[in-house]
Amino acid sequence: MTATTALTAQNTRGVYDVHHVPAAFLRKQIDACLDDIGADVVKTGMLASAETIETVATALREHRVQKLVVDPVMVATTGAQLLPPAALHALRTKILPQTTILTPNVPEARLILGDAGYGHLAIESVGDLETIAHTIQGLGPEWVLVKGGHCPFRTDGAAALSEREKQLVVDVLVSRDQTIRFESPYLESRNTHGTGCSLASAIASGVARGDDIPKAVRAACRYVEAGIKTAPGLGQGNGPLNHFHSTYTLPFAPGRFIEYLLERSDVAGVWDRFVNHPFVLAMGNGTLPRESFKGYLVQDYLYLIHFARANSLASYKAKNMGDIVAGAHIVAHIARETNLHVDYCKGFGISKEQMEVAEEKEACTAYTRYVLDIGQSEDWIGLQVALAPCLLGYGVVAKQLHADPRSVKEGNHYWSWIENYVAEDYVTAVKTGSELLEKHAVLQSPARIEELVKVFIHATKMEIAFWEMYPSA
């Protein structure tokens, strides 16, 4: 349901005129919507005048609206001024105190702070963006999302000073006691008309669905990101994004299958048990028993032989040269990884010959044969999903251990092993495998996605069983 506050004469090149809807008629629209069907969430956009803002603020208060998403539309993508300076004070004092989440871009954030008496706040790093967000949050909203599209950053978190340095966009979400960053690659595009409105509307939809604010914001950011990537390129100026990129009913935006997978409630708990297993943490702090690590290395060597077989099978099942070659690259990486196992075991007095004749543990046999069975009985993507927990998980584990302050580097016999999985060779293998998954995931039906999720969960449980072959302490 919609209550129209103003009509614009605009196209991709600019806004040519604005017609304000009379305040009395606007109030009738709002009452007609909320007195009958009602709304779980209200989202505001262009409010255009102080009188309009007063009308909206009073209606929201009298109707006791519980959830309010405010896109403080002040300046259009084309640069046109959409909110007169006289209305800014009314927005800050009447609307912001009722707001669940406010979604300003950087120019809008500075205007709001200027009206509140703050001077110009320079942005030299992501930390400055967080400061701006927290300062605005102190003006009344429960949450503030400062959108970083107007100030791209370098990958090190410093503000980009040239077009070449624009690598990262960071949106900062804050509440009184939380700070969350949402990062995405910088996209060079003229098709950004209406991104703020689209983002706020997507957030409102998520909140209405029952998502908490961080989850709703993440999904909305991914929705808009994909909308920009797949924009149709309409008009001669700033064209609209593609709002229909996911109307094929897949539950994730293109390019975000893995993110969606790991955030699912039926996956997240199992994944957490895998990547934060006591065996993993004991490697990170150096307390893992030496005999456990030696046994694990031998079994992992045996596992990798079958892992290479499975990836070779994936190349066989692939239908184009690019996917065949990608599988071959992963097999080549596995070969190098097995050599690392051999070298490590030499340090423990275990020869390659001894490794090759060692008996497989039940967990190793069960896991490898499950993966190979999926490869034989299902399609290419089914096999790729069965392989994914191992490929993705080791990279996640190594990255987490590197960042964990509890990890011990000096004197830790296992630290050089951990570093193998943040090395460029392994990172490249993960990137290759991830890109293959993302490319093919968008071609699946919703029903097939659910089947693939079950394969991923089962394979992840097999990974957990692999950790549990030997004592962690």
Coordinates of C-alpha atoms in Angstrom, one line a residue:
M1 CA 0.0 0.0 0.0
T2 CA 1.2 3.5 -0.8
A3 CA 0.5 7.0 0.3
T4 CA 2.0 9.4 -2.3
T5 CA 3.7 12.5 -0.9
A6 CA 4.8 14.1 -4.2
L7 CA 4.8 13.6 -7.9
T8 CA 8.0 14.2 -9.9
A9 CA 8.6 14.9 -13.5
Q10 CA 11.9 13.1 -14.1
N11 CA 13.9 10.7 -16.2
T12 CA 17.4 9.2 -16.1
R13 CA 18.9 12.6 -16.9
G14 CA 17.3 14.6 -14.1
V15 CA 14.3 15.9 -12.1
Y16 CA 12.4 18.6 -13.8
D17 CA 9.6 19.4 -11.4
V18 CA 8.0 18.3 -8.2
H19 CA 4.3 18.5 -7.4
H20 CA 3.5 18.4 -3.7
V21 CA 0.4 16.4 -2.7
P22 CA -1.7 18.6 -0.4
A23 CA -1.1 17.6 3.3
A24 CA -4.8 17.1 4.0
F25 CA -5.1 14.6 1.1
L26 CA -1.9 12.9 2.1
R27 CA -3.3 12.3 5.6
K28 CA -6.4 10.8 4.0
Q29 CA -4.3 8.4 2.0
I30 CA -2.3 7.3 5.1
D31 CA -5.5 6.8 7.2
A32 CA -7.1 4.8 4.4
C33 CA -4.2 2.4 4.4
L34 CA -3.7 2.0 8.1
D35 CA -7.3 2.1 9.3
D36 CA -8.2 -0.9 7.1
I37 CA -5.5 -3.4 6.2
G38 CA -2.7 -1.9 8.4
A39 CA 1.0 -2.3 8.0
D40 CA 3.7 -4.4 9.8
V41 CA 6.3 -1.9 8.6
V42 CA 6.1 1.6 7.1
K43 CA 8.8 2.9 4.8
T44 CA 9.1 6.6 3.9
G45 CA 10.9 8.0 0.9
M46 CA 10.7 11.5 -0.5
L47 CA 8.8 13.7 1.9
A48 CA 9.6 16.9 0.0
S49 CA 8.4 19.6 2.5
A50 CA 8.2 20.6 6.1
E51 CA 4.4 20.4 6.0
T52 CA 4.5 16.9 4.5
I53 CA 6.9 15.8 7.2
E54 CA 4.7 17.2 10.0
T55 CA 1.7 15.3 8.5
V56 CA 3.6 12.0 8.2
A57 CA 5.1 12.3 11.7
T58 CA 1.7 13.0 13.3
A59 CA 0.0 10.1 11.4
L60 CA 2.8 7.6 12.3
R61 CA 2.5 8.6 16.0
E62 CA -1.3 8.5 16.1
H63 CA -1.4 5.1 14.3
R64 CA 1.3 3.8 16.6
V65 CA 3.4 2.5 13.9
Q66 CA 5.9 0.0 15.4
K67 CA 8.4 -0.4 12.6
L68 CA 9.6 2.6 10.5
V69 CA 12.2 2.5 7.8
V70 CA 13.3 6.0 6.7
D71 CA 15.1 6.7 3.5
P72 CA 15.9 10.4 4.0
V73 CA 15.6 11.4 0.4
M74 CA 17.4 14.7 0.0
V75 CA 19.4 14.6 -3.2
A76 CA 18.6 12.5 -6.3
T77 CA 21.2 10.3 -8.0
T78 CA 21.2 13.0 -10.7
G79 CA 22.2 15.7 -8.1
A80 CA 18.8 17.4 -7.9
Q81 CA 17.8 18.8 -4.5
L82 CA 14.7 16.9 -3.4
L83 CA 14.3 18.2 0.2
P84 CA 14.4 21.9 0.9
P85 CA 16.7 23.0 3.7
A86 CA 13.7 24.3 5.7
A87 CA 12.3 20.7 5.9
L88 CA 15.5 19.2 7.1
H89 CA 15.0 20.3 10.7
A90 CA 11.5 18.8 10.8
L91 CA 12.8 15.5 9.5
R92 CA 15.5 15.4 12.1
T93 CA 13.3 16.4 15.1
K94 CA 9.9 14.8 14.1
I95 CA 10.7 11.7 12.1
L96 CA 14.1 10.4 13.4
P97 CA 12.9 9.8 17.0
Q98 CA 10.3 7.4 15.7
T99 CA 12.6 5.6 13.3
T100 CA 13.5 2.0 13.5
I101 CA 16.3 2.3 10.9
L102 CA 17.5 5.3 9.0
T103 CA 19.3 4.8 5.6
P104 CA 21.2 7.9 4.6
N105 CA 24.0 8.0 2.0
V106 CA 27.1 10.1 2.9
P107 CA 25.8 13.4 1.5
E108 CA 22.5 12.9 3.4
A109 CA 24.3 11.9 6.6
R110 CA 26.4 15.1 6.4
L111 CA 23.3 17.3 5.9
I112 CA 21.5 15.7 8.9
L113 CA 24.6 16.2 11.1
G114 CA 24.9 19.8 9.8
D115 CA 21.4 20.5 10.9
A116 CA 22.2 19.1 14.3
G117 CA 25.1 21.5 14.7
Y118 CA 28.0 19.3 13.7
G119 CA 30.7 20.5 11.5
H120 CA 31.9 18.7 8.3
L121 CA 33.2 15.2 9.1
A122 CA 35.9 14.0 6.8
I123 CA 36.0 10.4 5.7
E124 CA 39.5 9.0 5.5
S125 CA 38.7 5.4 6.6
V126 CA 35.9 3.1 7.3
G127 CA 36.2 4.0 11.0
D128 CA 35.1 7.6 10.1
L129 CA 32.0 6.2 8.4
E130 CA 31.3 4.3 11.7
T131 CA 31.7 7.6 13.7
I132 CA 29.2 9.3 11.4
A133 CA 26.7 6.5 11.8
H134 CA 27.0 6.4 15.6
T135 CA 26.6 10.2 15.8
I136 CA 23.4 10.1 13.8
Q137 CA 22.2 7.2 15.8
G138 CA 22.5 9.5 18.9
L139 CA 19.8 11.7 17.3
G140 CA 17.1 9.2 17.8
P141 CA 16.9 6.2 15.4
E142 CA 17.3 2.7 16.8
W143 CA 19.5 1.8 13.9
V144 CA 21.4 3.8 11.3
L145 CA 22.7 2.4 8.0
V146 CA 25.2 4.8 6.4
K147 CA 25.5 3.7 2.7
G148 CA 29.1 4.0 1.4
G149 CA 28.5 4.1 -2.3
H150 CA 29.5 7.8 -2.4
C151 CA 32.9 7.1 -0.8
P152 CA 34.5 3.9 -2.0
F153 CA 37.5 2.5 -0.2
R154 CA 40.7 0.6 -1.0
T155 CA 40.9 -2.9 0.3
D156 CA 42.9 -1.8 3.3
G157 CA 40.0 0.4 4.5
A158 CA 41.4 3.7 3.5
A159 CA 39.3 6.1 1.4
A160 CA 40.0 5.8 -2.3
L161 CA 41.7 8.9 -3.7
S162 CA 41.4 8.0 -7.4
E163 CA 39.3 6.0 -9.7
R164 CA 41.8 3.2 -9.8
E165 CA 41.8 2.9 -6.0
K166 CA 38.0 2.4 -5.9
Q167 CA 37.8 -1.3 -4.9
L168 CA 35.4 -1.7 -2.0
V169 CA 32.0 -0.3 -0.9
V170 CA 31.3 -0.5 2.8
D171 CA 27.8 0.1 4.3
V172 CA 27.9 0.6 8.0
L173 CA 25.0 -0.5 10.2
V174 CA 25.0 0.7 13.9
S175 CA 22.8 0.6 16.9
R176 CA 23.6 1.8 20.4
D177 CA 25.7 -1.2 21.1
Q178 CA 26.4 -2.8 17.7
T179 CA 28.5 -2.0 14.6
I180 CA 28.3 -4.2 11.5
R181 CA 30.0 -3.7 8.2
F182 CA 28.6 -4.9 4.9
E183 CA 31.3 -5.1 2.2
S184 CA 30.9 -5.5 -1.5
P185 CA 33.1 -5.0 -4.5
Y186 CA 32.9 -1.5 -6.0
L187 CA 30.9 -1.5 -9.2
E188 CA 31.5 1.1 -11.9
S189 CA 28.0 1.7 -13.2
R190 CA 25.8 4.6 -14.2
N191 CA 22.7 2.4 -13.5
T192 CA 22.1 3.4 -9.9
H193 CA 18.9 5.4 -10.2
G194 CA 16.7 4.6 -7.2
T195 CA 19.2 2.5 -5.3
G196 CA 18.4 4.2 -2.0
C197 CA 14.7 3.6 -2.4
S198 CA 15.2 0.1 -3.5
L199 CA 17.5 -0.7 -0.6
A200 CA 15.1 0.8 2.0
S201 CA 12.1 -1.0 0.5
A202 CA 14.0 -4.3 0.5
I203 CA 14.9 -3.8 4.2
A204 CA 11.3 -3.0 5.0
S205 CA 10.2 -6.2 3.2
G206 CA 12.7 -8.3 5.2
V207 CA 11.6 -6.8 8.5
A208 CA 8.0 -7.4 7.6
R209 CA 8.9 -11.0 6.9
G210 CA 10.3 -11.3 10.5
D211 CA 14.0 -10.8 9.9
D212 CA 16.0 -8.9 12.5
I213 CA 17.6 -5.6 11.2
P214 CA 21.1 -7.0 10.5
K215 CA 19.6 -9.9 8.5
A216 CA 17.2 -7.7 6.6
V217 CA 20.0 -5.2 5.8
R218 CA 22.4 -7.9 4.5
A219 CA 19.7 -9.4 2.2
A220 CA 18.8 -5.9 1.0
C221 CA 22.4 -5.0 0.2
R222 CA 22.8 -8.2 -1.8
Y223 CA 19.5 -7.6 -3.6
V224 CA 20.6 -4.1 -4.7
E225 CA 24.2 -5.3 -5.6
A226 CA 22.7 -7.9 -7.9
G227 CA 20.3 -5.3 -9.3
I228 CA 23.1 -3.0 -10.3
K229 CA 25.2 -5.9 -11.8
T230 CA 22.3 -7.0 -14.0
A231 CA 20.8 -3.5 -14.8
P232 CA 19.3 -3.3 -18.3
G233 CA 21.1 0.0 -19.2
L234 CA 18.0 2.1 -19.9
G235 CA 18.1 5.8 -20.7
Q236 CA 20.8 8.3 -21.4
G237 CA 21.6 9.2 -17.8
N238 CA 21.5 7.3 -14.6
G239 CA 19.4 4.3 -15.5
P240 CA 17.4 2.0 -13.1
L241 CA 18.7 -1.2 -11.6
N242 CA 17.1 -4.5 -12.4
H243 CA 14.6 -5.2 -9.7
F244 CA 13.6 -8.5 -11.2
H245 CA 16.9 -10.4 -11.1
S246 CA 15.5 -13.0 -8.7
T247 CA 12.0 -13.5 -10.0
Y248 CA 12.9 -17.0 -11.0
T249 CA 12.1 -17.7 -7.2
L250 CA 15.6 -18.8 -6.2
P251 CA 16.1 -17.8 -2.5
F252 CA 19.5 -16.0 -3.1
A253 CA 20.8 -13.2 -5.3
P254 CA 23.0 -14.3 -8.3
G255 CA 26.5 -14.8 -7.1
R256 CA 25.5 -15.3 -3.5
F257 CA 24.7 -19.0 -3.3
I258 CA 27.5 -19.9 -0.9
E259 CA 26.6 -17.0 1.4
Y260 CA 23.0 -18.0 1.4
L261 CA 23.9 -21.6 2.0
L262 CA 26.1 -20.9 5.1
E263 CA 23.5 -18.6 6.6
R264 CA 20.6 -21.0 6.4
S265 CA 19.4 -22.1 9.9
D266 CA 19.7 -25.8 9.0
V267 CA 23.3 -25.3 7.8
A268 CA 24.7 -22.7 10.2
G269 CA 24.9 -24.9 13.3
V270 CA 26.5 -27.8 11.5
W271 CA 29.0 -25.5 9.7
D272 CA 29.9 -23.9 13.1
R273 CA 30.6 -27.3 14.6
F274 CA 32.9 -28.0 11.7
V275 CA 34.9 -24.8 11.5
N276 CA 35.1 -24.3 15.3
H277 CA 35.7 -27.9 16.3
P278 CA 37.9 -28.5 19.3
F279 CA 40.4 -30.2 17.0
V280 CA 40.7 -27.0 15.0
L281 CA 41.0 -24.8 18.0
A282 CA 43.7 -27.1 19.5
M283 CA 45.7 -26.8 16.3
G284 CA 45.4 -23.0 16.5
N285 CA 46.7 -22.8 20.1
G286 CA 49.2 -25.5 19.7
T287 CA 47.7 -27.9 22.3
L288 CA 46.7 -30.7 19.9
P289 CA 48.4 -34.0 20.9
R290 CA 51.2 -34.8 18.5
E291 CA 49.9 -38.3 17.9
S292 CA 46.5 -37.0 16.9
F293 CA 48.0 -34.7 14.3
K294 CA 50.2 -37.5 12.9
G295 CA 47.2 -39.8 12.6
Y296 CA 45.1 -37.0 11.0
L297 CA 47.8 -36.2 8.4
V298 CA 48.0 -39.8 7.2
Q299 CA 44.2 -40.1 7.0
D300 CA 44.0 -36.8 5.2
Y301 CA 46.5 -37.9 2.7
L302 CA 44.4 -41.0 2.0
Y303 CA 41.3 -38.7 1.8
L304 CA 43.0 -36.4 -0.7
I305 CA 43.6 -39.3 -3.1
H306 CA 39.9 -39.9 -3.3
F307 CA 39.3 -36.1 -3.3
A308 CA 41.4 -35.9 -6.4
R309 CA 39.5 -38.8 -8.0
A310 CA 36.2 -37.0 -7.2
N311 CA 37.4 -33.7 -8.8
S312 CA 38.6 -35.7 -11.8
L313 CA 35.1 -37.2 -12.0
A314 CA 33.7 -33.6 -11.9
S315 CA 35.9 -32.7 -14.9
Y316 CA 34.5 -35.8 -16.7
K317 CA 31.0 -34.8 -15.9
A318 CA 31.5 -31.2 -17.0
K319 CA 30.0 -30.1 -20.3
N320 CA 32.4 -27.3 -21.4
M321 CA 36.1 -26.8 -21.6
G322 CA 36.2 -24.1 -19.0
D323 CA 34.7 -26.3 -16.3
I324 CA 36.9 -29.2 -17.3
V325 CA 40.0 -27.1 -17.0
A326 CA 38.9 -25.6 -13.7
G327 CA 38.5 -29.2 -12.3
A328 CA 41.9 -30.0 -13.6
H329 CA 43.4 -27.0 -11.8
I330 CA 41.9 -28.1 -8.6
V331 CA 43.3 -31.7 -9.0
A332 CA 46.7 -30.1 -9.7
H333 CA 46.4 -28.2 -6.4
I334 CA 45.5 -31.4 -4.6
A335 CA 48.6 -33.0 -5.9
R336 CA 50.7 -30.2 -4.4
E337 CA 48.7 -30.5 -1.2
T338 CA 49.5 -34.2 -0.9
N339 CA 53.2 -33.4 -1.3
L340 CA 52.9 -31.1 1.7
H341 CA 51.4 -34.0 3.7
V342 CA 54.4 -36.2 2.6
D343 CA 56.9 -33.5 3.6
Y344 CA 55.2 -32.9 6.9
C345 CA 55.0 -36.6 7.8
K346 CA 58.8 -37.0 7.0
G347 CA 59.3 -34.7 9.9
F348 CA 57.5 -37.2 12.1
G349 CA 59.5 -40.1 10.8
I350 CA 56.6 -41.4 8.6
S351 CA 57.5 -42.3 5.0
K352 CA 55.4 -41.9 1.9
E353 CA 55.3 -45.7 1.6
Q354 CA 53.9 -46.0 5.2
M355 CA 51.3 -43.4 4.4
E356 CA 50.2 -45.3 1.3
V357 CA 49.7 -48.6 3.0
A358 CA 48.0 -47.2 6.1
E359 CA 44.5 -48.5 6.8
E360 CA 41.7 -46.0 6.2
K361 CA 39.8 -45.2 9.3
E362 CA 36.0 -45.7 9.1
A363 CA 35.3 -42.0 9.0
C364 CA 37.7 -41.5 6.1
T365 CA 36.2 -44.4 4.1
A366 CA 32.6 -43.2 4.8
Y367 CA 33.3 -39.7 3.8
T368 CA 35.3 -40.4 0.6
R369 CA 32.9 -43.1 -0.6
Y370 CA 29.9 -40.8 0.1
V371 CA 31.5 -38.1 -2.1
L372 CA 32.3 -40.6 -4.9
D373 CA 28.8 -42.0 -4.7
I374 CA 27.3 -38.6 -5.1
G375 CA 29.5 -38.2 -8.1
Q376 CA 28.4 -41.4 -9.7
S377 CA 24.7 -41.2 -8.9
E378 CA 24.0 -37.4 -9.3
D379 CA 24.8 -34.6 -11.6
W380 CA 27.9 -32.3 -11.8
I381 CA 26.7 -29.7 -9.3
G382 CA 25.7 -32.4 -6.8
L383 CA 29.3 -33.6 -6.8
Q384 CA 30.6 -30.0 -6.5
V385 CA 28.4 -29.4 -3.5
A386 CA 29.6 -32.7 -1.9
L387 CA 33.2 -31.5 -2.4
A388 CA 32.5 -27.9 -1.1
P389 CA 32.7 -28.4 2.7
C390 CA 36.3 -29.5 2.4
L391 CA 37.4 -26.9 -0.2
L392 CA 35.6 -24.0 1.5
G393 CA 36.0 -25.1 5.1
Y394 CA 39.8 -25.4 5.3
G395 CA 40.1 -21.9 3.9
V396 CA 37.6 -20.6 6.5
V397 CA 39.3 -22.4 9.3
A398 CA 42.7 -21.1 8.4
K399 CA 41.4 -17.5 8.1
Q400 CA 39.6 -17.7 11.4
L401 CA 42.7 -19.1 13.2
H402 CA 44.8 -16.3 11.7
A403 CA 42.4 -13.7 13.1
D404 CA 41.7 -15.4 16.5
P405 CA 43.7 -13.7 19.4
R406 CA 43.7 -17.1 21.1
S407 CA 45.8 -18.6 18.4
V408 CA 49.5 -19.2 19.2
K409 CA 52.0 -18.7 16.4
E410 CA 55.4 -18.8 18.1
G411 CA 56.4 -22.3 19.0
N412 CA 53.2 -23.8 17.5
H413 CA 54.2 -27.0 15.6
Y414 CA 51.0 -26.7 13.5
W415 CA 51.2 -23.1 12.5
S416 CA 53.1 -23.6 9.3
W417 CA 50.4 -26.2 8.4
I418 CA 47.7 -23.7 9.0
E419 CA 49.4 -21.1 6.8
N420 CA 49.2 -23.5 3.8
Y421 CA 45.5 -22.8 3.7
V422 CA 45.8 -19.0 3.5
A423 CA 48.6 -19.2 0.9
E424 CA 47.8 -17.9 -2.6
D425 CA 47.7 -21.4 -4.1
Y426 CA 44.9 -22.6 -1.8
V427 CA 43.1 -19.2 -2.0
T428 CA 43.1 -19.5 -5.7
A429 CA 41.7 -23.1 -5.6
V430 CA 38.9 -21.9 -3.3
K431 CA 38.1 -19.0 -5.6
T432 CA 38.0 -21.4 -8.6
G433 CA 35.7 -23.8 -6.9
S434 CA 33.5 -21.0 -5.5
E435 CA 33.1 -19.4 -9.0
L436 CA 32.1 -22.8 -10.5
L437 CA 29.4 -23.3 -7.8
E438 CA 28.0 -19.8 -8.2
K439 CA 27.9 -20.0 -12.0
H440 CA 25.9 -23.2 -11.9
A441 CA 23.8 -22.6 -8.8
V442 CA 21.6 -19.9 -10.5
L443 CA 20.7 -22.5 -13.1
Q444 CA 19.0 -24.8 -10.6
S445 CA 15.4 -25.0 -9.6
P446 CA 14.3 -24.2 -6.1
A447 CA 13.6 -27.9 -5.5
R448 CA 17.1 -28.8 -6.6
I449 CA 18.6 -26.2 -4.3
E450 CA 16.9 -27.9 -1.4
E451 CA 18.4 -31.2 -2.4
L452 CA 21.8 -29.7 -2.7
V453 CA 21.5 -28.2 0.7
K454 CA 21.0 -31.7 2.1
V455 CA 24.1 -33.0 0.3
F456 CA 26.1 -30.1 1.7
I457 CA 24.9 -30.7 5.3
H458 CA 25.7 -34.4 5.1
A459 CA 29.1 -33.8 3.7
T460 CA 29.8 -31.3 6.4
K461 CA 28.8 -33.8 9.1
M462 CA 31.3 -36.2 7.5
E463 CA 34.0 -33.5 7.9
I464 CA 33.1 -33.2 11.6
A465 CA 33.5 -37.0 11.9
F466 CA 36.9 -36.6 10.3
W467 CA 38.1 -34.2 13.0
E468 CA 36.8 -36.7 15.6
M469 CA 38.9 -39.6 14.5
Y470 CA 41.6 -38.6 17.0
P471 CA 41.5 -36.9 20.5
S472 CA 41.6 -33.1 20.6
A473 CA 43.2 -33.0 24.0

